[in-house]
mmCIF file of C-alpha atoms in Angstrom:
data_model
loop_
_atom_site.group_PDB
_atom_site.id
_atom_site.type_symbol
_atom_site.label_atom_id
_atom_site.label_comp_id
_atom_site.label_asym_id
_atom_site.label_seq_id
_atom_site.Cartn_x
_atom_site.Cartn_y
_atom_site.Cartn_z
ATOM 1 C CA UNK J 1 -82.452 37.649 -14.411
ATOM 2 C CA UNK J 2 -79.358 35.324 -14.036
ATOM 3 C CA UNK J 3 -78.899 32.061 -12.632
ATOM 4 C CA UNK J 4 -77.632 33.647 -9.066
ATOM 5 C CA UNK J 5 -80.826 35.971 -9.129
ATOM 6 C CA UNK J 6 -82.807 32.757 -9.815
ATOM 7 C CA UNK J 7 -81.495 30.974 -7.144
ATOM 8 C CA UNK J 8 -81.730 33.935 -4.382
ATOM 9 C CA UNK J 9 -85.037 34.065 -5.111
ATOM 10 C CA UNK J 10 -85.377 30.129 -3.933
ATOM 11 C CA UNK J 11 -83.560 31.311 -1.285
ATOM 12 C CA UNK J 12 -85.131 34.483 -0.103
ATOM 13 C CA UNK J 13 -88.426 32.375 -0.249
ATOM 14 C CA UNK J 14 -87.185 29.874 2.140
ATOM 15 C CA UNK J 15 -85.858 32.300 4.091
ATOM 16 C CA UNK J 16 -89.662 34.015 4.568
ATOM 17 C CA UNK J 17 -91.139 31.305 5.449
ATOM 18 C CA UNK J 18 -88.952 29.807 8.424
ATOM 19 C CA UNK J 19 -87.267 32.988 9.865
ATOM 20 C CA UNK J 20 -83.576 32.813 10.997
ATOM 21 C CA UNK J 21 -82.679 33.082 14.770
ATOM 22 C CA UNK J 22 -80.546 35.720 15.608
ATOM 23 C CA UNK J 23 -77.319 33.923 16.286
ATOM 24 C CA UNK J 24 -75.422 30.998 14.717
ATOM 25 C CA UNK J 25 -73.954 27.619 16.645
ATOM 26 C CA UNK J 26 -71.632 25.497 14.916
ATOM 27 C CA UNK J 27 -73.590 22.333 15.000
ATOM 28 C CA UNK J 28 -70.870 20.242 16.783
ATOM 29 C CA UNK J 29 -71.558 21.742 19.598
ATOM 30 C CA UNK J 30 -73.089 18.579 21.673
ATOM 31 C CA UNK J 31 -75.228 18.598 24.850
ATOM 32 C CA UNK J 32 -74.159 15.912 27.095
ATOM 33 C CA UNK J 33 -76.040 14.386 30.112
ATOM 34 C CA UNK J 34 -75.046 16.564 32.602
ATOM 35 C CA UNK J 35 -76.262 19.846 31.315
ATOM 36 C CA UNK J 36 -72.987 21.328 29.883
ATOM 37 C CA UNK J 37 -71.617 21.526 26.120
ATOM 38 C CA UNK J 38 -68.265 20.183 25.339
ATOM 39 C CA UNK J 39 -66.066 21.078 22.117
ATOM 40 C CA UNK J 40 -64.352 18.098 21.169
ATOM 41 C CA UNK J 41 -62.392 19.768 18.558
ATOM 42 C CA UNK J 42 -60.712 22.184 21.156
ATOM 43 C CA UNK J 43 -59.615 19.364 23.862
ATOM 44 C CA UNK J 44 -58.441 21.732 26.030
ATOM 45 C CA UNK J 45 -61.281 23.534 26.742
ATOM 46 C CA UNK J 46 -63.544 23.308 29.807
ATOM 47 C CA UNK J 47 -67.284 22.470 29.925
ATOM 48 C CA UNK J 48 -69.898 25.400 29.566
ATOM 49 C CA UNK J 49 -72.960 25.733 31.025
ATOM 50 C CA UNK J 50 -75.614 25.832 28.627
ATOM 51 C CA UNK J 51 -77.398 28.956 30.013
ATOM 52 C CA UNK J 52 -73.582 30.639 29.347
ATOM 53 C CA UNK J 53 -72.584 32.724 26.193
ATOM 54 C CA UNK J 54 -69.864 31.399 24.400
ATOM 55 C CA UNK J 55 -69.487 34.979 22.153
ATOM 56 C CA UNK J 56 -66.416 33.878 20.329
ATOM 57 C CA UNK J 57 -68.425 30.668 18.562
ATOM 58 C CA UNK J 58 -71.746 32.998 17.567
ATOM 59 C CA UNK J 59 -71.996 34.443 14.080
ATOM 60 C CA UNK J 60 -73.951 37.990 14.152
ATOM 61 C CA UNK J 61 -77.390 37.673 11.921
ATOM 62 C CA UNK J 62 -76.840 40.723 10.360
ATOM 63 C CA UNK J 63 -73.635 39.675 8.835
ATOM 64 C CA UNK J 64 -75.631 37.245 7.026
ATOM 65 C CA UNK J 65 -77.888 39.284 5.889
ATOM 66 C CA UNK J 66 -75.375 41.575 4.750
ATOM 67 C CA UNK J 67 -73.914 39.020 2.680
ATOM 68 C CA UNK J 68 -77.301 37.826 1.017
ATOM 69 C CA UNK J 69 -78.102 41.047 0.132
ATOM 70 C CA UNK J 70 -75.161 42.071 -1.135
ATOM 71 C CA UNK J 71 -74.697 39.225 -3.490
ATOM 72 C CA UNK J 72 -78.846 39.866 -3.968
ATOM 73 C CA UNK J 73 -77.355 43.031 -5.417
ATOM 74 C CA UNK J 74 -74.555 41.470 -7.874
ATOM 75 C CA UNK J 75 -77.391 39.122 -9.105
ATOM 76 C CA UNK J 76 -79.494 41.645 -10.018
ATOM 77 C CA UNK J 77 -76.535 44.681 -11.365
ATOM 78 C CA UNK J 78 -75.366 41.398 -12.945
ATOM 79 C CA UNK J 79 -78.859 40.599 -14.877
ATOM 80 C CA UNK J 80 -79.214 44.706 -16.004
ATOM 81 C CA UNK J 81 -76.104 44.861 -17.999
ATOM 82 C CA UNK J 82 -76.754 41.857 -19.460
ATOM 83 C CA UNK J 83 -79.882 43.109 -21.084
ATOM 84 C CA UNK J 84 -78.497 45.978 -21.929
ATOM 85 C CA UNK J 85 -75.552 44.316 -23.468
ATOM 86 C CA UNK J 86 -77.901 41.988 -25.429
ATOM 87 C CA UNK J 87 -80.367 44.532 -27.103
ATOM 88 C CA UNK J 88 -76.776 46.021 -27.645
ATOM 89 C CA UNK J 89 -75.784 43.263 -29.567
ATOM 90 C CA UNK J 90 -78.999 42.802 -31.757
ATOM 91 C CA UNK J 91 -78.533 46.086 -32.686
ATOM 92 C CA UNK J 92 -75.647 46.511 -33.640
ATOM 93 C CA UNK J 93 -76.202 43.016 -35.837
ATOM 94 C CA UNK J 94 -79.132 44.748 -37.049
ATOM 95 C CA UNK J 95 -81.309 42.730 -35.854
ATOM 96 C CA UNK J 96 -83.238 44.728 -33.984
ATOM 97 C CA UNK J 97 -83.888 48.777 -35.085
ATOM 98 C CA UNK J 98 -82.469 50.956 -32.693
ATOM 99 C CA UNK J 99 -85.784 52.607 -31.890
ATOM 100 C CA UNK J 100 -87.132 49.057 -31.103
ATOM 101 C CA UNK J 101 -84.181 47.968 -29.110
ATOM 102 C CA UNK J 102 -84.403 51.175 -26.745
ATOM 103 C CA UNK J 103 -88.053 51.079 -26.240
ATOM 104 C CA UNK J 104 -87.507 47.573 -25.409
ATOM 105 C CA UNK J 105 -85.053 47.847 -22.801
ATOM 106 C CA UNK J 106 -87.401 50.705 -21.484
ATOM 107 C CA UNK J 107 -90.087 48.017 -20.905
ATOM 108 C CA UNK J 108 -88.083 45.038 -19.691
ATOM 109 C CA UNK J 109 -85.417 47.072 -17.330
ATOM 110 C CA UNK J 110 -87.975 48.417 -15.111
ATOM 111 C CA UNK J 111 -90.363 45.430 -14.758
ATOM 112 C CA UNK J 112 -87.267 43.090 -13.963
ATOM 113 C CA UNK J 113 -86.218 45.560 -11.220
ATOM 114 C CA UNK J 114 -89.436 45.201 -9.768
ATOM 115 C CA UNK J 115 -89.428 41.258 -10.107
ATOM 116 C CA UNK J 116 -85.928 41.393 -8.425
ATOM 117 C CA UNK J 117 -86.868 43.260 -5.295
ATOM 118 C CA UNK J 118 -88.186 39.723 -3.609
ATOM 119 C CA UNK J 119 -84.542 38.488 -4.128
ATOM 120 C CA UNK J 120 -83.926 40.950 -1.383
ATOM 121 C CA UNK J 121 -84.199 39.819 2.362
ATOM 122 C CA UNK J 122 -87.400 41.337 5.153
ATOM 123 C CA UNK J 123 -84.466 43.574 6.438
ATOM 124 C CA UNK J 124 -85.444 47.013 6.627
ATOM 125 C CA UNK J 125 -82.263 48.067 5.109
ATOM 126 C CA UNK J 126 -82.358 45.663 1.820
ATOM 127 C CA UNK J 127 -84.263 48.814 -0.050
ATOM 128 C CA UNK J 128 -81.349 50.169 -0.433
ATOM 129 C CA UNK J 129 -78.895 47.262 -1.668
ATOM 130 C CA UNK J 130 -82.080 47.124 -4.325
ATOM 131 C CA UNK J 131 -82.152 51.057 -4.899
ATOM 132 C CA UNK J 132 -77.978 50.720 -5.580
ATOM 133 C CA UNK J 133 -78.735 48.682 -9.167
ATOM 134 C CA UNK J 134 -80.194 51.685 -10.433
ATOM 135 C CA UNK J 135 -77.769 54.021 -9.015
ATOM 136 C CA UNK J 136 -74.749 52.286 -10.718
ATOM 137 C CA UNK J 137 -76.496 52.732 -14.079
ATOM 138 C CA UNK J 138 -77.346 56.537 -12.903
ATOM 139 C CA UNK J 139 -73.781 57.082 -12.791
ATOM 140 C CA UNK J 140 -73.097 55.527 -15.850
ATOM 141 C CA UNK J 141 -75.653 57.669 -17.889
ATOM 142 C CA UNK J 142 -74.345 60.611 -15.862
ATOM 143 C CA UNK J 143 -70.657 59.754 -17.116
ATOM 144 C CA UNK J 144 -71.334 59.288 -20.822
ATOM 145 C CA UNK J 145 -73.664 62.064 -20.786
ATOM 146 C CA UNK J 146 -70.959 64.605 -20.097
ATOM 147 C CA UNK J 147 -68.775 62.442 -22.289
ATOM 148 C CA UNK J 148 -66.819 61.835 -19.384
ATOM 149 C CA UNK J 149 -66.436 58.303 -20.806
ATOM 150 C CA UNK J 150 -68.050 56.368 -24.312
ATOM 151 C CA UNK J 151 -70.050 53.368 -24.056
ATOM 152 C CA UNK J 152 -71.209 53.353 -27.534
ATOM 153 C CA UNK J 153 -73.487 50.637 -27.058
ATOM 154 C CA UNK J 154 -74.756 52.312 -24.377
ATOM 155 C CA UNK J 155 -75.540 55.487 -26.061
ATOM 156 C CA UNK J 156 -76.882 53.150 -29.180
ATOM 157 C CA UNK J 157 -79.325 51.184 -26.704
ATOM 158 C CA UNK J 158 -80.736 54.257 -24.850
ATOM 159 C CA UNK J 159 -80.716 57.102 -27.206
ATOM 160 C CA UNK J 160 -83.114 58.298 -30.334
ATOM 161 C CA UNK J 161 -80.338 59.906 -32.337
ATOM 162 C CA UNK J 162 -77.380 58.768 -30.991
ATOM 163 C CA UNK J 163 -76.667 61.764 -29.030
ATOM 164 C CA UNK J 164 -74.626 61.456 -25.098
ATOM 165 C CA UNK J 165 -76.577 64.421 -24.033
ATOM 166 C CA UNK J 166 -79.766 62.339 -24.656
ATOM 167 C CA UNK J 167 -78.729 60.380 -21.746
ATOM 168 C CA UNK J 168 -79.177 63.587 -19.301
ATOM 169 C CA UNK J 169 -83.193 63.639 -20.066
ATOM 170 C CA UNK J 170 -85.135 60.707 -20.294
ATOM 171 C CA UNK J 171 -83.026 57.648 -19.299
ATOM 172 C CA UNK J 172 -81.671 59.484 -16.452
ATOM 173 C CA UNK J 173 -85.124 60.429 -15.405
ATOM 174 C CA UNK J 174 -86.332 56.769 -15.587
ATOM 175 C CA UNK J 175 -83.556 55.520 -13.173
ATOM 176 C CA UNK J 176 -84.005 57.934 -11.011
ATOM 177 C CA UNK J 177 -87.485 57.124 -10.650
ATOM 178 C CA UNK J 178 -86.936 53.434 -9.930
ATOM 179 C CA UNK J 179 -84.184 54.686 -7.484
ATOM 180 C CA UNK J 180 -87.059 56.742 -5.839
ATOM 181 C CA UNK J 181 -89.768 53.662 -6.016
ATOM 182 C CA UNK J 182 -87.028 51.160 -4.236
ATOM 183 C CA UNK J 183 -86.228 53.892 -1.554
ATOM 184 C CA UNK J 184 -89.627 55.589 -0.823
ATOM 185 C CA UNK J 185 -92.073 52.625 -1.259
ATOM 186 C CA UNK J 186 -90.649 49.203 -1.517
ATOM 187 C CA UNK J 187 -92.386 46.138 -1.719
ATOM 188 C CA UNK J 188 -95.002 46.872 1.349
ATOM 189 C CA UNK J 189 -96.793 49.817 -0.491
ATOM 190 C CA UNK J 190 -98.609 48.988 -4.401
ATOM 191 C CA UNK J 191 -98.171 52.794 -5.081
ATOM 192 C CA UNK J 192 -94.700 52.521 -6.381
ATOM 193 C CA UNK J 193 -95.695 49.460 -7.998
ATOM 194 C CA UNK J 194 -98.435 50.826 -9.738
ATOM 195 C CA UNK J 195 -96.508 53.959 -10.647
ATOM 196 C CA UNK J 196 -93.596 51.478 -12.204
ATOM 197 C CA UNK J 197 -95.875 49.270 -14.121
ATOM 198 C CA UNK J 198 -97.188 52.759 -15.965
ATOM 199 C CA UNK J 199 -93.975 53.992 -16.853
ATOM 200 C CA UNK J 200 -92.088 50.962 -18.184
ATOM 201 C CA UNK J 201 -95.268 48.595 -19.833
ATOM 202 C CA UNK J 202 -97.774 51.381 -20.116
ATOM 203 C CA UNK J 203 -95.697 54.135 -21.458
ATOM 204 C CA UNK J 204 -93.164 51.449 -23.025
ATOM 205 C CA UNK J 205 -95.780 49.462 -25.123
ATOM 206 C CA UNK J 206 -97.598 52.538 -26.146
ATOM 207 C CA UNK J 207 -94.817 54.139 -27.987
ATOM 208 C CA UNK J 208 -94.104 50.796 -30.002
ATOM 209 C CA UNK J 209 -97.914 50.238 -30.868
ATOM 210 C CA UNK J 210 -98.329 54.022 -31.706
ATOM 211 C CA UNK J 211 -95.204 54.251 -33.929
ATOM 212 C CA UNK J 212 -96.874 51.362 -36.006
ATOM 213 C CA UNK J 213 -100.615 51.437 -35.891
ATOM 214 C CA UNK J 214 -100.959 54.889 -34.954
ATOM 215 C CA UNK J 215 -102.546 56.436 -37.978
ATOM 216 C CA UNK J 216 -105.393 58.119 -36.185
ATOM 217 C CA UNK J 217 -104.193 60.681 -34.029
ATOM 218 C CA UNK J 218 -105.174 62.333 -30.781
ATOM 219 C CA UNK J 219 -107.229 65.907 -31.474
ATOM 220 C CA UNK J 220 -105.409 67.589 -28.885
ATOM 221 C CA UNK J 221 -102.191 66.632 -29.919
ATOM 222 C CA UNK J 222 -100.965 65.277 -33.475
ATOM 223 C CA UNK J 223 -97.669 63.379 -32.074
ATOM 224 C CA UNK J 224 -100.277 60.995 -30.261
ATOM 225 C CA UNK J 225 -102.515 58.541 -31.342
ATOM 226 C CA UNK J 226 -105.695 56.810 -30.122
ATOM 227 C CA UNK J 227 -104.115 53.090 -30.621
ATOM 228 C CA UNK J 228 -100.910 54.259 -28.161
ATOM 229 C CA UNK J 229 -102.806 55.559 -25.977
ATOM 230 C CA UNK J 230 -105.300 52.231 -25.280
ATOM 231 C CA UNK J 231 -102.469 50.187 -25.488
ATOM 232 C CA UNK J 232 -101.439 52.325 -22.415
ATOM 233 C CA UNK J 233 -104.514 51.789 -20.471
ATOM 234 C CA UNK J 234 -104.595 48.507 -21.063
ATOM 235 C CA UNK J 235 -101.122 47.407 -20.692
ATOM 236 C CA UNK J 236 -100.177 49.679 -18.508
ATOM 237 C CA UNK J 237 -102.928 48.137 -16.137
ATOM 238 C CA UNK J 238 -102.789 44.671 -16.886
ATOM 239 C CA UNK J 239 -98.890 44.916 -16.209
ATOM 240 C CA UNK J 240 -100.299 46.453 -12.800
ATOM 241 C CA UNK J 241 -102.311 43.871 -11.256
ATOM 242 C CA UNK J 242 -100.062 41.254 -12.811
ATOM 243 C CA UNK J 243 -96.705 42.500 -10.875
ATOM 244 C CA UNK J 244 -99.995 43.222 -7.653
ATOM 245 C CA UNK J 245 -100.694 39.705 -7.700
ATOM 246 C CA UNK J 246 -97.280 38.627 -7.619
ATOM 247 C CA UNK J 247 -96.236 40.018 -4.358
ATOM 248 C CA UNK J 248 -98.854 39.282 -3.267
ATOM 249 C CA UNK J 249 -98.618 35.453 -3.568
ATOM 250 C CA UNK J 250 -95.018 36.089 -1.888
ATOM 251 C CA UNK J 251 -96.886 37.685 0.975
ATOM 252 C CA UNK J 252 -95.724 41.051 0.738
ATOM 253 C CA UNK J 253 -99.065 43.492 0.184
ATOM 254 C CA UNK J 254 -102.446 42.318 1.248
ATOM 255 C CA UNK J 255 -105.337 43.374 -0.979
ATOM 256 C CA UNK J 256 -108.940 43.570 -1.463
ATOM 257 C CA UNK J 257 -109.140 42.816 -5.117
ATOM 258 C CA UNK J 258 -113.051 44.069 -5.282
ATOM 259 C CA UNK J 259 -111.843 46.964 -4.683
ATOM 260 C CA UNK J 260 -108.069 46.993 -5.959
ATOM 261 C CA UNK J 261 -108.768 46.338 -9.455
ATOM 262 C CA UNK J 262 -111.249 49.251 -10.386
ATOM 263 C CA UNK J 263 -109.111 51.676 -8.339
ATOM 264 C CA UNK J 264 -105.729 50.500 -10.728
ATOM 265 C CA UNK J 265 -108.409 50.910 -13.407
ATOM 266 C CA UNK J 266 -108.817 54.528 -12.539
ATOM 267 C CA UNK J 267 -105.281 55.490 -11.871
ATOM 268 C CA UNK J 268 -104.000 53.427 -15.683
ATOM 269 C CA UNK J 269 -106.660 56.107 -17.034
ATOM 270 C CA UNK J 270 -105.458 59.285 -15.249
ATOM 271 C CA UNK J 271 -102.021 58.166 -16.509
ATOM 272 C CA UNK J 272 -102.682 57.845 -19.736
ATOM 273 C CA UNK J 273 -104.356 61.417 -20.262
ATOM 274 C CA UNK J 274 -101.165 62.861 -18.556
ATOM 275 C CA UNK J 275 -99.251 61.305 -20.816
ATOM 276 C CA UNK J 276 -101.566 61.868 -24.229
ATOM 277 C CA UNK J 277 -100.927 65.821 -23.430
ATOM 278 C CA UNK J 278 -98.667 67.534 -25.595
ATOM 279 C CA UNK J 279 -96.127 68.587 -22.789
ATOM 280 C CA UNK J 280 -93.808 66.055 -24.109
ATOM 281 C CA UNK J 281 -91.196 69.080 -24.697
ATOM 282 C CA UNK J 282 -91.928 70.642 -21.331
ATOM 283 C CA UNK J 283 -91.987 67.588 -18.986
ATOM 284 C CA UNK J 284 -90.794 64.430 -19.839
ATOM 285 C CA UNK J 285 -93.171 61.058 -20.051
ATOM 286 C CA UNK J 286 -90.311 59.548 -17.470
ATOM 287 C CA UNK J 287 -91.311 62.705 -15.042
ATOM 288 C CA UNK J 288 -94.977 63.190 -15.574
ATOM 289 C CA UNK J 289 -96.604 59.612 -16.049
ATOM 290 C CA UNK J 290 -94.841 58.170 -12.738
ATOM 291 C CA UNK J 291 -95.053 61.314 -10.909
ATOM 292 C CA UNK J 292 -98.366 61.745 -11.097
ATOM 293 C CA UNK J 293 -99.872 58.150 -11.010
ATOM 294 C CA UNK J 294 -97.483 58.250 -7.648
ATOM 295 C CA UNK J 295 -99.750 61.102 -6.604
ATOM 296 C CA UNK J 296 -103.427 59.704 -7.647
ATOM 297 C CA UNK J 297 -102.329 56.034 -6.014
ATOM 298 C CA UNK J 298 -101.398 57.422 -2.575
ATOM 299 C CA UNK J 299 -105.056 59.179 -2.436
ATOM 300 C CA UNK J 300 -106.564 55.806 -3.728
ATOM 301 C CA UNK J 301 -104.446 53.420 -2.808
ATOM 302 C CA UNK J 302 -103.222 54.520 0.663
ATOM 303 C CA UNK J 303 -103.274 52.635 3.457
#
């Protein structure tokens, strides 16, 4: 994240913790002795009862929350390109292989959206400023897929073979999946949490340690192997009740981790037989794996 998310993080933490009043004074705005305010910068104008409006010197809450989310936002679109633009930049130094570089923005793009969304404000609407980061990036894959425009670091960062139309499958799917987390279950529910936290370190990681230590493959399906698919499980829920236990220090879920933990347990295993199943051509890993841990978390995980 960038210095501005960084610091609206500070901010959004004070901001829980001693909740704003709904209007504004300027603070010159004196009581004196007789029950009235005066405005000694405006000489002219008469006392006010204190028990009086004075509309024209009250700024509305909401345009301040407005505000903080919106630069909330530009912190966080801000921080995305960046990475991108960095793993762009190692590769094309070759640094980095390209197949490396694209799983690792995979990982680290979703888990930073979900570590952004406490940069947010409580309002109900600040779901959506968050849900507009990945939106921005949906159009962008959705504009270089139909070679409507070339970002060729773009295409390098995100595709296998350097192909636009790779952009219209499985990054496309992956944003619009943290679009649909940010929008459906926000920070108050740990299903699209839990369904994040498989897609980007479960399925992420598992694909890098298969590639390289995955000599012994899956019976049911040769493109698999049994060291990617425990790194899944594992990962997948260690990243879980890691990001879990982080919101809820910040107060926003409230869990019974007796019962929490084997239940994440369960649903990191159900995820990681979905996505050991050789449906890879059918269904994509950014569809299936999120999509269905979505499913098995609201039945375990509900309420």
């Amino acid at each position: 994240m960038t210095l501005l998310s960084s610091q609206l993080l500070l901010f959004s933490a004070a901001h829980r913790r001693t909740p704003l009043p709904c209007t504004i004074l300027f603070r010159w705005n004196k009581p004196t002795t007789d029950g009235t305010v005066r405005f000694p910068r405006s000489p002219i104008t008469p006392a006010v009862g204190l028990d009086q409006r004075v509309s024209r010197f009250v700024v509305p809450a909401t345009a301040e929350d407005l505000l903080y989310n919106a630069g909330a936002t530009v912190g966080v679109l801000g921080g995305a390109y960046a990475l991108v633009r960095a793993f762009d930049e190692l590769t094309r130094r070759n640094i980095l292989h390209q197949g490396l570089s694209r799983k690792l923005v995979h990982i680290l793009s979703g888990l930073l959206f979900l570590f952004s969304w406490p940069i947010f404000s409580n309002s109900p609407k600040a779901r959506y400023f968050a849900a507009f980061v990945p939106l921005v990036n949906c159009l962008r894959l959705l504009m270089n897929g139909l070679s409507l425009a070339s970002d060729e670091g773009l295409i390098k960062s995100l595709t296998r073979e350097g192909d636009p139309e790779e952009l219209l499958r499985g990054p496309l799917y992956y944003v619009l999946i943290l679009t649909l987390c940010a929008l459906v279950f926000w920070r108050e529910s740990p299903i699209g949490v839990v369904s994040l936290a498989m897609m980007c370190g479960g399925d992420g990681v598992a694909d890098i340690i298969g590639r390289k230590y995955g000599s012994m493959k899956i019976p049911y399906n040769q493109n698999k192997s049994w060291a990617g698919s425990i790194s899944m499980l594992v990962f997948g829920f260690l990243v879980s009740i890691g990001i879990l236990y982080y919101y809820s220090v910040l107060g926003h879920v409230q869990l019974d981790w007796a019962s929490t933990v084997p239940r994440v347990a369960f649903i990191s295993f159900v995820a990681t037989i979905v996505e050991s199943l050789p449906i890879t051509k059918i269904v994509d890993d950014n569809i299936s794996v999120p999509l269905v841990t979505m499913a098995v978390a609201f039945f375990i995980l509900h309420g």
